[in-house]
PDB file of C-alpha atoms in Angstrom:
ATOM      1  CA  MET B   8     130.162 -86.006  -7.407  1.00  0.00           C
ATOM      2  CA  ARG B   9     126.504 -85.307  -6.619  1.00  0.00           C
ATOM      3  CA  ARG B  10     127.413 -84.034  -3.160  1.00  0.00           C
ATOM      4  CA  GLU B  11     129.982 -81.656  -4.617  1.00  0.00           C
ATOM      5  CA  ALA B  12     127.428 -80.299  -7.071  1.00  0.00           C
ATOM      6  CA  ALA B  13     124.885 -79.819  -4.285  1.00  0.00           C
ATOM      7  CA  ALA B  14     127.455 -77.998  -2.177  1.00  0.00           C
ATOM      8  CA  ARG B  15     127.963 -75.469  -4.993  1.00  0.00           C
ATOM      9  CA  LEU B  16     124.243 -74.642  -5.219  1.00  0.00           C
ATOM     10  CA  PRO B  17     123.093 -71.477  -3.480  1.00  0.00           C
ATOM     11  CA  ARG B  18     121.566 -72.058  -0.066  1.00  0.00           C
ATOM     12  CA  THR B  19     118.459 -70.179  -1.147  1.00  0.00           C
ATOM     13  CA  LEU B  20     117.073 -69.913  -4.651  1.00  0.00           C
ATOM     14  CA  VAL B  21     114.297 -67.360  -5.021  1.00  0.00           C
ATOM     15  CA  THR B  22     112.105 -66.989  -8.068  1.00  0.00           C
ATOM     16  CA  ARG B  23     109.499 -64.314  -8.654  1.00  0.00           C
ATOM     17  CA  GLU B  24     106.497 -64.770 -10.891  1.00  0.00           C
ATOM     18  CA  GLN B  25     103.115 -63.275 -11.573  1.00  0.00           C
ATOM     19  CA  ILE B  26     100.135 -65.551 -10.846  1.00  0.00           C
ATOM     20  CA  GLY B  27      96.696 -64.127 -11.478  1.00  0.00           C
ATOM     21  CA  GLY B  28      97.817 -60.556 -10.861  1.00  0.00           C
ATOM     22  CA  ILE B  29      99.544 -61.483  -7.592  1.00  0.00           C
ATOM     23  CA  ARG B  30     103.287 -61.362  -7.320  1.00  0.00           C
ATOM     24  CA  VAL B  31     104.533 -64.612  -5.825  1.00  0.00           C
ATOM     25  CA  VAL B  32     107.958 -65.313  -4.418  1.00  0.00           C
ATOM     26  CA  ARG B  33     108.979 -68.932  -4.248  1.00  0.00           C
ATOM     27  CA  ALA B  34     111.982 -69.927  -2.242  1.00  0.00           C
ATOM     28  CA  PHE B  35     113.755 -73.236  -2.494  1.00  0.00           C
ATOM     29  CA  VAL B  36     115.828 -73.589   0.639  1.00  0.00           C
ATOM     30  CA  ARG B  37     118.072 -76.421   1.728  1.00  0.00           C
ATOM     31  CA  GLU B  38     118.475 -75.731   5.443  1.00  0.00           C
ATOM     32  CA  PRO B  39     115.589 -76.362   7.872  1.00  0.00           C
ATOM     33  CA  ALA B  40     116.370 -73.293   9.985  1.00  0.00           C
ATOM     34  CA  GLU B  41     116.180 -71.091   6.910  1.00  0.00           C
ATOM     35  CA  ARG B  42     112.901 -72.708   5.824  1.00  0.00           C
ATOM     36  CA  ARG B  43     111.484 -72.011   9.294  1.00  0.00           C
ATOM     37  CA  ARG B  44     112.646 -68.397   9.165  1.00  0.00           C
ATOM     38  CA  LEU B  45     111.080 -67.853   5.735  1.00  0.00           C
ATOM     39  CA  ALA B  46     107.771 -69.462   6.737  1.00  0.00           C
ATOM     40  CA  GLU B  47     107.650 -67.408   9.919  1.00  0.00           C
ATOM     41  CA  ALA B  48     108.381 -64.221   7.942  1.00  0.00           C
ATOM     42  CA  ALA B  49     105.645 -65.025   5.410  1.00  0.00           C
ATOM     43  CA  PHE B  50     102.994 -65.327   8.130  1.00  0.00           C
ATOM     44  CA  ALA B  51     104.286 -62.192   9.875  1.00  0.00           C
ATOM     45  CA  ASP B  52     103.938 -60.362   6.554  1.00  0.00           C
ATOM     46  CA  LEU B  53     100.354 -61.605   6.199  1.00  0.00           C
ATOM     47  CA  ARG B  54      99.545 -60.378   9.723  1.00  0.00           C
ATOM     48  CA  ALA B  55     101.059 -56.978   8.950  1.00  0.00           C
ATOM     49  CA  ARG B  56      99.295 -56.576   5.582  1.00  0.00           C
ATOM     50  CA  TYR B  57      95.943 -58.037   6.618  1.00  0.00           C
ATOM     51  CA  PRO B  58      95.636 -57.622  10.400  1.00  0.00           C
ATOM     52  CA  ASP B  59      91.896 -58.324  10.432  1.00  0.00           C
ATOM     53  CA  LEU B  60      92.131 -61.638   8.592  1.00  0.00           C
ATOM     54  CA  PRO B  61      92.828 -64.853  10.507  1.00  0.00           C
ATOM     55  CA  VAL B  62      95.126 -66.508   7.954  1.00  0.00           C
ATOM     56  CA  GLY B  63      98.427 -64.989   9.144  1.00  0.00           C
ATOM     57  CA  TYR B  64      97.688 -65.762  12.788  1.00  0.00           C
ATOM     58  CA  ALA B  65      96.234 -69.255  12.378  1.00  0.00           C
ATOM     59  CA  GLY B  66      98.853 -70.242   9.816  1.00  0.00           C
ATOM     60  CA  ALA B  67     101.717 -69.230  12.085  1.00  0.00           C
ATOM     61  CA  ALA B  68     100.088 -70.902  15.094  1.00  0.00           C
ATOM     62  CA  ASP B  69      99.680 -74.154  13.143  1.00  0.00           C
ATOM     63  CA  LEU B  70     103.283 -73.865  12.005  1.00  0.00           C
ATOM     64  CA  TYR B  71     104.554 -73.460  15.571  1.00  0.00           C
ATOM     65  CA  LEU B  72     102.558 -76.483  16.740  1.00  0.00           C
ATOM     66  CA  GLU B  73     103.922 -78.532  13.846  1.00  0.00           C
ATOM     67  CA  TRP B  74     107.499 -77.507  14.685  1.00  0.00           C
ATOM     68  CA  ALA B  75     106.953 -78.283  18.371  1.00  0.00           C
ATOM     69  CA  ASP B  76     105.502 -81.722  17.602  1.00  0.00           C
ATOM     70  CA  SER B  77     108.312 -82.529  15.196  1.00  0.00           C
ATOM     71  CA  ALA B  78     111.001 -81.364  17.608  1.00  0.00           C
ATOM     72  CA  GLU B  79     109.430 -83.275  20.485  1.00  0.00           C
ATOM     73  CA  ARG B  80     109.285 -86.502  18.450  1.00  0.00           C
ATOM     74  CA  GLY B  81     112.889 -86.005  17.406  1.00  0.00           C
ATOM     75  CA  GLY B  82     114.149 -85.406  20.936  1.00  0.00           C
ATOM     76  CA  GLY B  83     114.514 -81.658  20.414  1.00  0.00           C
ATOM     77  CA  GLU B  84     115.257 -79.051  23.035  1.00  0.00           C
ATOM     78  CA  PRO B  85     112.289 -78.975  25.480  1.00  0.00           C
ATOM     79  CA  PHE B  86     112.657 -75.229  26.064  1.00  0.00           C
ATOM     80  CA  GLN B  87     112.266 -74.535  22.336  1.00  0.00           C
ATOM     81  CA  VAL B  88     109.316 -76.925  22.126  1.00  0.00           C
ATOM     82  CA  ARG B  89     107.533 -75.067  24.939  1.00  0.00           C
ATOM     83  CA  ALA B  90     108.386 -71.689  23.420  1.00  0.00           C
ATOM     84  CA  TRP B  91     106.789 -72.716  20.103  1.00  0.00           C
ATOM     85  CA  ARG B  92     103.709 -74.007  21.920  1.00  0.00           C
ATOM     86  CA  ARG B  93     103.419 -70.721  23.863  1.00  0.00           C
ATOM     87  CA  GLN B  94     103.741 -68.746  20.611  1.00  0.00           C
ATOM     88  CA  ALA B  95     101.008 -70.888  19.056  1.00  0.00           C
ATOM     89  CA  ALA B  96      98.681 -70.346  22.020  1.00  0.00           C
ATOM     90  CA  ALA B  97      99.266 -66.587  21.938  1.00  0.00           C
ATOM     91  CA  LEU B  98      98.560 -66.417  18.200  1.00  0.00           C
ATOM     92  CA  TYR B  99      95.413 -68.503  18.567  1.00  0.00           C
ATOM     93  CA  ALA B 100      94.223 -66.124  21.297  1.00  0.00           C
ATOM     94  CA  GLN B 101      94.805 -63.199  18.933  1.00  0.00           C
ATOM     95  CA  VAL B 102      93.105 -64.838  15.954  1.00  0.00           C
ATOM     96  CA  ARG B 103      90.074 -65.788  18.019  1.00  0.00           C
ATOM     97  CA  GLN B 104      89.514 -62.056  18.591  1.00  0.00           C
ATOM     98  CA  ARG B 105      89.210 -61.717  14.797  1.00  0.00           C
ATOM     99  CA  SER B 106      87.140 -64.798  13.972  1.00  0.00           C
ATOM    100  CA  ASP B 107      84.611 -67.014  15.724  1.00  0.00           C
ATOM    101  CA  ASP B 108      85.476 -70.071  13.616  1.00  0.00           C
ATOM    102  CA  PRO B 109      85.281 -73.022  16.045  1.00  0.00           C
ATOM    103  CA  ARG B 110      88.288 -74.697  14.397  1.00  0.00           C
ATOM    104  CA  LEU B 111      90.437 -71.899  15.799  1.00  0.00           C
ATOM    105  CA  ALA B 112      89.168 -72.712  19.281  1.00  0.00           C
ATOM    106  CA  ALA B 113      90.155 -76.332  18.715  1.00  0.00           C
ATOM    107  CA  GLY B 114      93.695 -75.322  17.713  1.00  0.00           C
ATOM    108  CA  HIS B 115      93.925 -72.996  20.697  1.00  0.00           C
ATOM    109  CA  ALA B 116      92.679 -75.763  22.981  1.00  0.00           C
ATOM    110  CA  ARG B 117      95.288 -78.135  21.608  1.00  0.00           C
ATOM    111  CA  ALA B 118      98.071 -75.626  22.217  1.00  0.00           C
ATOM    112  CA  LEU B 119      96.861 -75.056  25.779  1.00  0.00           C
ATOM    113  CA  SER B 120      96.557 -78.793  26.388  1.00  0.00           C
ATOM    114  CA  ASP B 121     100.122 -79.325  25.177  1.00  0.00           C
ATOM    115  CA  LEU B 122     101.176 -76.641  27.676  1.00  0.00           C
ATOM    116  CA  ARG B 123      99.426 -78.626  30.437  1.00  0.00           C
ATOM    117  CA  GLN B 124      96.602 -76.070  30.762  1.00  0.00           C
ATOM    118  CA  SER B 125      93.911 -78.723  30.533  1.00  0.00           C
ATOM    119  CA  ASP B 126      91.122 -76.821  32.301  1.00  0.00           C
ATOM    120  CA  ALA B 127      91.405 -73.894  29.894  1.00  0.00           C
ATOM    121  CA  ALA B 128      91.575 -76.286  26.928  1.00  0.00           C
ATOM    122  CA  VAL B 129      88.426 -78.155  27.985  1.00  0.00           C
ATOM    123  CA  ASP B 130      86.608 -74.859  28.546  1.00  0.00           C
ATOM    124  CA  LEU B 131      87.489 -73.710  25.016  1.00  0.00           C
ATOM    125  CA  ILE B 132      86.285 -76.961  23.456  1.00  0.00           C
ATOM    126  CA  ASN B 133      83.057 -76.856  25.450  1.00  0.00           C
ATOM    127  CA  ARG B 134      82.350 -73.283  24.324  1.00  0.00           C
ATOM    128  CA  ALA B 135      83.140 -74.203  20.707  1.00  0.00           C
ATOM    129  CA  ALA B 136      80.821 -77.217  20.925  1.00  0.00           C
ATOM    130  CA  ILE B 137      77.994 -74.979  22.134  1.00  0.00           C
ATOM    131  CA  GLN B 138      78.692 -72.525  19.325  1.00  0.00           C
ATOM    132  CA  ALA B 139      78.864 -75.200  16.598  1.00  0.00           C
ATOM    133  CA  PRO B 140      77.461 -78.516  17.894  1.00  0.00           C
ATOM    134  CA  ASP B 141      77.429 -80.109  14.429  1.00  0.00           C
ATOM    135  CA  ASP B 142      81.180 -79.579  14.115  1.00  0.00           C
ATOM    136  CA  LEU B 143      82.125 -81.207  17.453  1.00  0.00           C
ATOM    137  CA  GLY B 144      83.389 -84.401  15.827  1.00  0.00           C
ATOM    138  CA  ARG B 145      85.674 -82.410  13.586  1.00  0.00           C
ATOM    139  CA  LEU B 146      86.785 -80.114  16.412  1.00  0.00           C
ATOM    140  CA  VAL B 147      88.165 -82.817  18.629  1.00  0.00           C
ATOM    141  CA  GLN B 148      90.304 -85.295  16.788  1.00  0.00           C
ATOM    142  CA  GLN B 149      92.623 -87.860  18.245  1.00  0.00           C
ATOM    143  CA  ARG B 150      96.215 -87.077  17.393  1.00  0.00           C
ATOM    144  CA  PRO B 151      98.291 -89.995  16.117  1.00  0.00           C
ATOM    145  CA  GLY B 152     100.206 -91.596  18.942  1.00  0.00           C
ATOM    146  CA  ASP B 153      98.347 -89.709  21.673  1.00  0.00           C
ATOM    147  CA  PRO B 154      97.980 -92.185  24.564  1.00  0.00           C
ATOM    148  CA  ASN B 155      95.520 -89.889  26.405  1.00  0.00           C
ATOM    149  CA  ALA B 156      92.961 -89.713  23.622  1.00  0.00           C
TER     150      ALA B 156
END
């Protein structure tokens, strides 16, 4: 009975509300592909509206790395995993032109490392460590389950 009721629900339920003068759209989506599409669209919208701010670029890059990691752990398609990692690296490169926050260099380095571009990744981390030596411990963190760390 519960399954039948769930099957009758709309695949996407969107609500609109006003929060502090900002119009917010909340979507409750059942299918992972649709959730990915909506998240991707939200970050693309942020990049279009606020091209000089890092949030749309870094957020999307983090999202792509998360999807790649999840797909890789779950035995996902290796071509899609690499495509998401390449998209993340490209977005990190773009966001680093807009901000000198060393955490962005760490994310970019991680994406490059995952793409087997270790020399470029190490160079980025070294430059970030010079820029913000007090943050080095936070820049380089061992990922859970990483045998090379």
